[in-house]
PDB file of C-alpha atoms in Angstrom:
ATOM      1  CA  UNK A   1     100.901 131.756-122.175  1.00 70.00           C
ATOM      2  CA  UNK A   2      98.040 129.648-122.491  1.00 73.00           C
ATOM      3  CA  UNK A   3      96.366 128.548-118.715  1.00 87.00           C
ATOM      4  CA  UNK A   4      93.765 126.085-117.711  1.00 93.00           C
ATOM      5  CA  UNK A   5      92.530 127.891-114.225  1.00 95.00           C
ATOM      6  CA  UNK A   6      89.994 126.000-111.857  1.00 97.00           C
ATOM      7  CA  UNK A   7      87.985 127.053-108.679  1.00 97.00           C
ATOM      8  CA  UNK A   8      87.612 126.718-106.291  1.00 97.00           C
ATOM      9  CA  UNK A   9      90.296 124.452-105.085  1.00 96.00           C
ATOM     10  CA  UNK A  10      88.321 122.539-102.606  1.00 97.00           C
ATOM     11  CA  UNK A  11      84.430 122.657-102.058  1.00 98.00           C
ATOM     12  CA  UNK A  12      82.722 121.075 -99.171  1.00 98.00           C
ATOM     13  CA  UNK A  13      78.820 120.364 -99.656  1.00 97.00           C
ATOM     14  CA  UNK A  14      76.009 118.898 -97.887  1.00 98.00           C
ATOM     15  CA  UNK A  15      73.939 116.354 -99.372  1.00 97.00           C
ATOM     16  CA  UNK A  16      71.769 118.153-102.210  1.00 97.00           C
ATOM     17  CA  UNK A  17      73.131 121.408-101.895  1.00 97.00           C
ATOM     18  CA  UNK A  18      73.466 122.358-105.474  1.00 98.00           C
ATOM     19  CA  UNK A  19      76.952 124.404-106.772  1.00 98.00           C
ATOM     20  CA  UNK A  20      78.894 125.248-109.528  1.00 98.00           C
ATOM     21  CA  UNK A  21      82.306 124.303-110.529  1.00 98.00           C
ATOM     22  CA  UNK A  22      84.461 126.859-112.394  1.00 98.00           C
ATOM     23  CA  UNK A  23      87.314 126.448-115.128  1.00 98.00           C
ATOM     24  CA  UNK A  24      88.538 129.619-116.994  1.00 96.00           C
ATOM     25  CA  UNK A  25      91.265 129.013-119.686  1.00 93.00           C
ATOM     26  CA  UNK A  26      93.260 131.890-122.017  1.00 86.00           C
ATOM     27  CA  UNK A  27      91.616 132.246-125.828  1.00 63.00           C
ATOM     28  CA  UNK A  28      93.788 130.896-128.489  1.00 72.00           C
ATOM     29  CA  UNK A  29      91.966 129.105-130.799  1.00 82.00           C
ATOM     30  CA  UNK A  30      89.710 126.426-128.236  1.00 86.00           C
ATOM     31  CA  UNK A  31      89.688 123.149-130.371  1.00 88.00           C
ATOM     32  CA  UNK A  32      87.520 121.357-127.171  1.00 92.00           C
ATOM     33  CA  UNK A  33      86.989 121.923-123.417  1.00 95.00           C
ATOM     34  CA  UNK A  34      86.905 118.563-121.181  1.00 96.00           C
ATOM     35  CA  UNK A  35      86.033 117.925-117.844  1.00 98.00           C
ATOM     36  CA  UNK A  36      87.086 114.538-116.178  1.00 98.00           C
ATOM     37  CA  UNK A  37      86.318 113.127-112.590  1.00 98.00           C
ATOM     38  CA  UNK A  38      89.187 111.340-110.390  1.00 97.00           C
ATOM     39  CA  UNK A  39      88.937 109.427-107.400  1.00 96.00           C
ATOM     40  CA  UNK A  40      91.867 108.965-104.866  1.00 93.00           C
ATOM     41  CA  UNK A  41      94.254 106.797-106.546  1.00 92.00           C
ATOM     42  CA  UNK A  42      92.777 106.219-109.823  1.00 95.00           C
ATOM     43  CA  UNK A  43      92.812 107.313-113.466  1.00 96.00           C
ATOM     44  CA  UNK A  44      90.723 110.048-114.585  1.00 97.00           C
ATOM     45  CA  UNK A  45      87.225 109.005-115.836  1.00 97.00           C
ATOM     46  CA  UNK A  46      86.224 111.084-118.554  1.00 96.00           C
ATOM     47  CA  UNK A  47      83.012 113.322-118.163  1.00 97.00           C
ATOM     48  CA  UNK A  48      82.287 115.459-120.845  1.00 96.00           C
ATOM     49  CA  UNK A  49      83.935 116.884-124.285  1.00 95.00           C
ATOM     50  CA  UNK A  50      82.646 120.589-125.279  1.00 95.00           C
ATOM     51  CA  UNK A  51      83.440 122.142-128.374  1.00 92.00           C
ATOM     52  CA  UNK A  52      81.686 125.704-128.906  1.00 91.00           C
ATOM     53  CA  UNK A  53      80.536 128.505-126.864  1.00 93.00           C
ATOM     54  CA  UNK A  54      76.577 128.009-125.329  1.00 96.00           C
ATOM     55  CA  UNK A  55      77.078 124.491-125.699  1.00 97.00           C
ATOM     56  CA  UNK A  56      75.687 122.320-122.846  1.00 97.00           C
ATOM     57  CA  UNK A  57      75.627 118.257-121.794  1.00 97.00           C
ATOM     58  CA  UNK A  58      74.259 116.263-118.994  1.00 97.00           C
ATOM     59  CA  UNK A  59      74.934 113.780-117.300  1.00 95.00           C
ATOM     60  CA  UNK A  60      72.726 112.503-114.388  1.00 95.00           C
ATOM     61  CA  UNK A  61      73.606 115.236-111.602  1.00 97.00           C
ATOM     62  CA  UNK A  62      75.944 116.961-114.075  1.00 98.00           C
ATOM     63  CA  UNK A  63      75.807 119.911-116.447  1.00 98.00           C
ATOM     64  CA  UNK A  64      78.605 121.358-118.022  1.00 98.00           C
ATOM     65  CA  UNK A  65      78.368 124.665-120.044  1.00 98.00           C
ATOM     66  CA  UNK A  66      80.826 126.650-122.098  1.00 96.00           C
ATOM     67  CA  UNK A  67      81.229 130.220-123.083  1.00 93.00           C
ATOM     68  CA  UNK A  68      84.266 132.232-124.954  1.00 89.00           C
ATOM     69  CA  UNK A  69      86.442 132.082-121.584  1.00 91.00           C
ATOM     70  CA  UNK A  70      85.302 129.396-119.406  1.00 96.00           C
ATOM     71  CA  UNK A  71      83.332 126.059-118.576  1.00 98.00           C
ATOM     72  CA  UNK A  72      81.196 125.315-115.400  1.00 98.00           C
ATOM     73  CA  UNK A  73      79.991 122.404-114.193  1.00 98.00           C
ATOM     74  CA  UNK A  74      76.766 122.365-112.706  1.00 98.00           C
ATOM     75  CA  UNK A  75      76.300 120.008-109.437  1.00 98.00           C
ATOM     76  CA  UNK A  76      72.718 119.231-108.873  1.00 98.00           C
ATOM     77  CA  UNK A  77      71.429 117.857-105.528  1.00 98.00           C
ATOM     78  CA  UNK A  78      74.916 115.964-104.845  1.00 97.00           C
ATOM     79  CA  UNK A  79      75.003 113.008-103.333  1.00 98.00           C
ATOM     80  CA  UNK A  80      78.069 111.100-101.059  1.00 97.00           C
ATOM     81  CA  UNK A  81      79.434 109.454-104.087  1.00 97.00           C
ATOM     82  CA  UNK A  82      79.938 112.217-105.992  1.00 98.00           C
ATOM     83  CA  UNK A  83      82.730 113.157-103.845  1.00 98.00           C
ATOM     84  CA  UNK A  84      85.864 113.203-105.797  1.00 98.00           C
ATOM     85  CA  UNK A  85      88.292 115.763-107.701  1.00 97.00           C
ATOM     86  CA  UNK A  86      86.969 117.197-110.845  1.00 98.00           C
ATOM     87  CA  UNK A  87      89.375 118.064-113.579  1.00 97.00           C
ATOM     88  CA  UNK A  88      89.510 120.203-116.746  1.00 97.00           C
ATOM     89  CA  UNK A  89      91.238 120.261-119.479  1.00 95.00           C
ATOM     90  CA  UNK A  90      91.807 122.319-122.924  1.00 94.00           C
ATOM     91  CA  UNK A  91      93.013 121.488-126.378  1.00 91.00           C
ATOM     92  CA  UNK A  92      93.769 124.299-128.638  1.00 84.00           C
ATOM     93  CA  UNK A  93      93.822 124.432-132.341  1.00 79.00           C
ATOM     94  CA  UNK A  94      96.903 123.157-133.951  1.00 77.00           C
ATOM     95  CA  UNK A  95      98.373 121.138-131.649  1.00 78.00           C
ATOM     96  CA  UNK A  96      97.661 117.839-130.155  1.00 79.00           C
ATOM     97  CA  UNK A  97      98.652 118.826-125.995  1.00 83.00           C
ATOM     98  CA  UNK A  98      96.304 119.212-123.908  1.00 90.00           C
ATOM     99  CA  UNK A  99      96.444 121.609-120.977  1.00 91.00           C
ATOM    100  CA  UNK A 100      95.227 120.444-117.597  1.00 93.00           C
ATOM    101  CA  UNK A 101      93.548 122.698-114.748  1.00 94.00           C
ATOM    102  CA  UNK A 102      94.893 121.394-111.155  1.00 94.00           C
ATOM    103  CA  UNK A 103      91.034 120.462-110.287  1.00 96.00           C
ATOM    104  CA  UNK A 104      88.162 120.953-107.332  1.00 97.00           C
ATOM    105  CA  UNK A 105      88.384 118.854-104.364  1.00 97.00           C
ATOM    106  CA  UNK A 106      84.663 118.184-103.976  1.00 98.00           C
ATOM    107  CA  UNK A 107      83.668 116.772-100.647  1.00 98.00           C
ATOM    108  CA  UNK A 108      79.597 116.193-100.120  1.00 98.00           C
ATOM    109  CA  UNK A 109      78.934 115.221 -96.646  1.00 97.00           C
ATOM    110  CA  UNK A 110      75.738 112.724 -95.975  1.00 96.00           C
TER     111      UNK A 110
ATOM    112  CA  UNK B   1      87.660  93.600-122.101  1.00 55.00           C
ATOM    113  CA  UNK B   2      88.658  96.778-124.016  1.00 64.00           C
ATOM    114  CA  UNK B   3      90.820  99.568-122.682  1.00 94.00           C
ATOM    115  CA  UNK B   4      93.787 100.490-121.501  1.00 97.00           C
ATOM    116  CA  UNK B   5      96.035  98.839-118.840  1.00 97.00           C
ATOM    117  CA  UNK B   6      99.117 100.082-117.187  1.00 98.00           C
ATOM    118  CA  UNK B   7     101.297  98.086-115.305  1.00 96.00           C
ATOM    119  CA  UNK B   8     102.494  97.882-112.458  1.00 96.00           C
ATOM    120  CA  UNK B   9     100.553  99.942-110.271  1.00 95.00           C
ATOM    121  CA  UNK B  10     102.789 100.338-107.579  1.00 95.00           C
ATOM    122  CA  UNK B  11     106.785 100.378-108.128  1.00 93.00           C
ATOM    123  CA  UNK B  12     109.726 100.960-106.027  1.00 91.00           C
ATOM    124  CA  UNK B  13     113.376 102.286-107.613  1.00 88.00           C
ATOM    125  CA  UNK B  14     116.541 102.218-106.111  1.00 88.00           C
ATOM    126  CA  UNK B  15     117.861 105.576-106.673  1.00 85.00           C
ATOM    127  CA  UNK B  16     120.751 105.035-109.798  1.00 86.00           C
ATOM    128  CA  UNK B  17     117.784 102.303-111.612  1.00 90.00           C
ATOM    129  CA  UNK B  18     116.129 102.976-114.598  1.00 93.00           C
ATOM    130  CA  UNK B  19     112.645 101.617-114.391  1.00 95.00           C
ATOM    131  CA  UNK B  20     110.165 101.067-117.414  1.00 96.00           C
ATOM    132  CA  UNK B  21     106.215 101.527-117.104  1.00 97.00           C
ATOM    133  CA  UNK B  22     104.098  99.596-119.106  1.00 98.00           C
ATOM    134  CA  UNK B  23     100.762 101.156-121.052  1.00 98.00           C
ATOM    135  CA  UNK B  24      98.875  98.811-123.447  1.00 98.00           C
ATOM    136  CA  UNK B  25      95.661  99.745-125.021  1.00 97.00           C
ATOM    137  CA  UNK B  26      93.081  97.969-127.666  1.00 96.00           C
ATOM    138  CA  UNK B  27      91.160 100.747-128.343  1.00 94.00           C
ATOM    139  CA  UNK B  28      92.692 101.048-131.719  1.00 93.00           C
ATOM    140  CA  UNK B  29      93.099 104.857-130.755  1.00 93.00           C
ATOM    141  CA  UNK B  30      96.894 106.516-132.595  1.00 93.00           C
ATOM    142  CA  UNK B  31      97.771 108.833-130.027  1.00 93.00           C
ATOM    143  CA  UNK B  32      99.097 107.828-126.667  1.00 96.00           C
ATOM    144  CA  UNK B  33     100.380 109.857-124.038  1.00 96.00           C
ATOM    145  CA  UNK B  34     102.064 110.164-120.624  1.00 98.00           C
ATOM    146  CA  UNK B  35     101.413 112.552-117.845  1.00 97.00           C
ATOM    147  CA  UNK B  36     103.228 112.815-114.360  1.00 97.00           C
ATOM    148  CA  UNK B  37     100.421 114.001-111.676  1.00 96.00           C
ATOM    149  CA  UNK B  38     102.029 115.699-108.622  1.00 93.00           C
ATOM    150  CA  UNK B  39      99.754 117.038-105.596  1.00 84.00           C
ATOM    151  CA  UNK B  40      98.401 120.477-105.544  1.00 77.00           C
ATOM    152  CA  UNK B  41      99.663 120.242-109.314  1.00 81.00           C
ATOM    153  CA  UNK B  42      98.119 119.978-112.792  1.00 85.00           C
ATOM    154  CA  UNK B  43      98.788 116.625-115.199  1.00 94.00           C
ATOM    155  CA  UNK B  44     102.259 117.628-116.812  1.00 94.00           C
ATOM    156  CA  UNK B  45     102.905 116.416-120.050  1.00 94.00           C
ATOM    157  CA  UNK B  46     105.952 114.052-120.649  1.00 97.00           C
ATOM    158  CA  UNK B  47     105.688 112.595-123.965  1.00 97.00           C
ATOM    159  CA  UNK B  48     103.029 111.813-126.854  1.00 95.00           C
ATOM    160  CA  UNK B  49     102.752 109.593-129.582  1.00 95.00           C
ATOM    161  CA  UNK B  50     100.450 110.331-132.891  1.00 91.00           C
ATOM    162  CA  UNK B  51     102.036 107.431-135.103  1.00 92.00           C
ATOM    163  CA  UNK B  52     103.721 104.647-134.129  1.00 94.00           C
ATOM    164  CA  UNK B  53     107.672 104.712-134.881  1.00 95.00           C
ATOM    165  CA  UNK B  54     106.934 108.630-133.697  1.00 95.00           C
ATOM    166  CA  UNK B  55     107.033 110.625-130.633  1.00 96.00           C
ATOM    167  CA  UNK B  56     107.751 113.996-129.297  1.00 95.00           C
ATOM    168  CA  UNK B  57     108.893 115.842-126.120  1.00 96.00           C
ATOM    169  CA  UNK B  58     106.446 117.129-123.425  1.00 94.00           C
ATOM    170  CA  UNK B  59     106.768 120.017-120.496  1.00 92.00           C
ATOM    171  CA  UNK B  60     109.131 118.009-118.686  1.00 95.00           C
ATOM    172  CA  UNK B  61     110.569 114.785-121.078  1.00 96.00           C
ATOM    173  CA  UNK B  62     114.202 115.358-119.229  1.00 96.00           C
ATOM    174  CA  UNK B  63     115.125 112.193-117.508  1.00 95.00           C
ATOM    175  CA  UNK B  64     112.359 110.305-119.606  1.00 97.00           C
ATOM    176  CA  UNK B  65     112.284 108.195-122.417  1.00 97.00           C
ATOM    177  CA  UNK B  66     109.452 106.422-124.631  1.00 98.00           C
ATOM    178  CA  UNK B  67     109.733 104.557-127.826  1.00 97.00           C
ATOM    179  CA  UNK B  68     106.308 103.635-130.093  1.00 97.00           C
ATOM    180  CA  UNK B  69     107.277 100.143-131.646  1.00 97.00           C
ATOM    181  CA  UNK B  70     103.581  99.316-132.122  1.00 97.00           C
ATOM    182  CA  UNK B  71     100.156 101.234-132.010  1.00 96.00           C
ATOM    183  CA  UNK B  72      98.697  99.188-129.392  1.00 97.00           C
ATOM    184  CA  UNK B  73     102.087 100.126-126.698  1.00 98.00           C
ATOM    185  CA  UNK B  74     103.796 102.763-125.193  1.00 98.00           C
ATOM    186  CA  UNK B  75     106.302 102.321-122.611  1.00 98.00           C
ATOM    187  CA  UNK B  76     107.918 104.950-120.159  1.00 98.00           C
ATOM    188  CA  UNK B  77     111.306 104.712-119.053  1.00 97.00           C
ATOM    189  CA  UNK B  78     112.513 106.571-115.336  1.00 95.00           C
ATOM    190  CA  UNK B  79     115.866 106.821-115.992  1.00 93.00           C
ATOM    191  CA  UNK B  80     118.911 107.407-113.156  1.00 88.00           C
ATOM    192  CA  UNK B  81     119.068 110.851-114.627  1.00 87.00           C
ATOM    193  CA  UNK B  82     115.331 111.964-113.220  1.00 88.00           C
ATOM    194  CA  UNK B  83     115.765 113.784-109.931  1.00 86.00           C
ATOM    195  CA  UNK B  84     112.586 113.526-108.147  1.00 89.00           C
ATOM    196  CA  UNK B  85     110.837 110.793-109.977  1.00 92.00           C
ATOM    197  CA  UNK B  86     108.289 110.017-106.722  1.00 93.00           C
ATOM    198  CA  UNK B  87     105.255 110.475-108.675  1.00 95.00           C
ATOM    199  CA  UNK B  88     101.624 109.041-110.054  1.00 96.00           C
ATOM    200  CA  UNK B  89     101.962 108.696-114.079  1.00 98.00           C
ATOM    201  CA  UNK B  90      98.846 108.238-115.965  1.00 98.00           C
ATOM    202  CA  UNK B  91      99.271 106.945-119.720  1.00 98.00           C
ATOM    203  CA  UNK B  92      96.366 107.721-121.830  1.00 97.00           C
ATOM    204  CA  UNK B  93      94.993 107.689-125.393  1.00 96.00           C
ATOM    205  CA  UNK B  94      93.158 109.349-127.930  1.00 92.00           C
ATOM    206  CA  UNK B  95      92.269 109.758-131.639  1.00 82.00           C
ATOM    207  CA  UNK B  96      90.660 112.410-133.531  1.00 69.00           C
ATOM    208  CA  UNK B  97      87.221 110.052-134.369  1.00 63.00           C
ATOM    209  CA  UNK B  98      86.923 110.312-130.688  1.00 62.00           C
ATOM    210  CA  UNK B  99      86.122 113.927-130.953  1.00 68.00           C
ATOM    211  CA  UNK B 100      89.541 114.488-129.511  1.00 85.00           C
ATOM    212  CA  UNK B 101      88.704 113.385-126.180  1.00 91.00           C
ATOM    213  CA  UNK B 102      91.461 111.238-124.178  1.00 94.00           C
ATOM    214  CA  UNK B 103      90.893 108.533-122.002  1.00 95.00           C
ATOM    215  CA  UNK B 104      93.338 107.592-119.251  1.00 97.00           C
ATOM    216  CA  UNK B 105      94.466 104.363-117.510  1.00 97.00           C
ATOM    217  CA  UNK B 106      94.568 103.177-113.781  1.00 97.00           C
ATOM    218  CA  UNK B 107      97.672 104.710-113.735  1.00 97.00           C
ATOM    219  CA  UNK B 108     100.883 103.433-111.864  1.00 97.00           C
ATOM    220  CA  UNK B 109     102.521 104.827-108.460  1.00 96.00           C
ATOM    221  CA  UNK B 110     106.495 105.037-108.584  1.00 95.00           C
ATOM    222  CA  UNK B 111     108.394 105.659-105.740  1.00 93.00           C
ATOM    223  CA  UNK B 112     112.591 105.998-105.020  1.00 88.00           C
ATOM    224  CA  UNK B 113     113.276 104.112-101.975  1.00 84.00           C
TER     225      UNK B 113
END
């Protein structure tokens, strides 16, 4: 069966302390890898689309990476507002579902 | 302003009501798509929509209905037949020129009273 796995559940941070996120998923023919942010309450906001293994993209204090079995995203020197619960997702070839991961809980405390 | 806007946010059901859940979007994007989010639990699929005047069942379409009339909407229908329809549902879109990435809505809180 074909799983989306993230970890750790919940991560608590101080201000600039760098960590990784992690999201492992099953092999079956990866069509793209995404990773979304969601605040309490809202819709997910949508991060970053990866397609192949030893891509990488940045965004500001984010870096996500892929290999053959799983995606991290790279937290540099966090700050407050980047407090929120980080999700990822997986779309595999011939089919148009996509599989979610049940996130982080990232907490970074000032 | 482009995007995509669900509506309400927050709704309240009798139990025995069927309740409908708007999702409009201008993005010009042909798939749509709803998800139920439950704490401590990953989005679960409902339905999803590549072509209007088509649709197709999700993880958990029981109790659930959609129809796709025109690209730009999408609605969701609770009905009576949904046990435990307390839940945050997230409509979102997507098309294959935007490298298959979805994009979700505000999203809209239901809850049985």
């Amino acid at each position: 069966e074909d799983q989306v796995t993230q970890s750790p559940e919940a991560l608590r941070l101080q201000e600039g302390e760098s960590s990784s996120l992690n999201c492992s998923y099953t092999v079956s023919g990866l069509r793209g890898l995404f990773w979304y942010r969601q605040d309490p309450g809202k819709g997910p906001e949508f991060l970053f689309t990866l397609y192949s293994a030893g891509e990488e993209k940045e965004k500001e204090r984010l870096k996500a990476t892929l290999t053959k079995k799983e995606s991290f995203l790279h937290i540099t020197a966090p700050k407050p507002e980047d407090s929120a619960t980080y999700l990822c997702a997986v779309q595999y070839s011939g089919t148009y579902k996509y599989i979610f991961g049940t996130g982080t809980r990232l907490k970074v405390l000032a | 302003d482009g995007g995509i806007t669900q509506s309400p946010k927050y709704l309240f059901r009798k139990e025995g009501q069927n309740v409908t859940l708007s999702c409009e979007q201008n993005l010009n994007h042909d798939a749509m798509y709803w998800y139920r989010q439950d704490p401590g639990q990953g989005l679960r699929l409902i339905y999803y929509s590549q072509i209007v005047n088509d649709f197709q069942k999700g993880d958990i379409a029981e109790g659930y209905s959609v129809s796709r009339e025109k690209k730009e909407s999408f609605p969701l229908t609770v009905t009576s037949a949904q046990k435990n329809p307390t839940a945050f549902y997230l409509c979102a879109t997507g098309t294959s020129y935007s490298g298959n990435t979805i994009y979700f809505g505000e999203g809209s809180w239901l809850t049985v009273v």
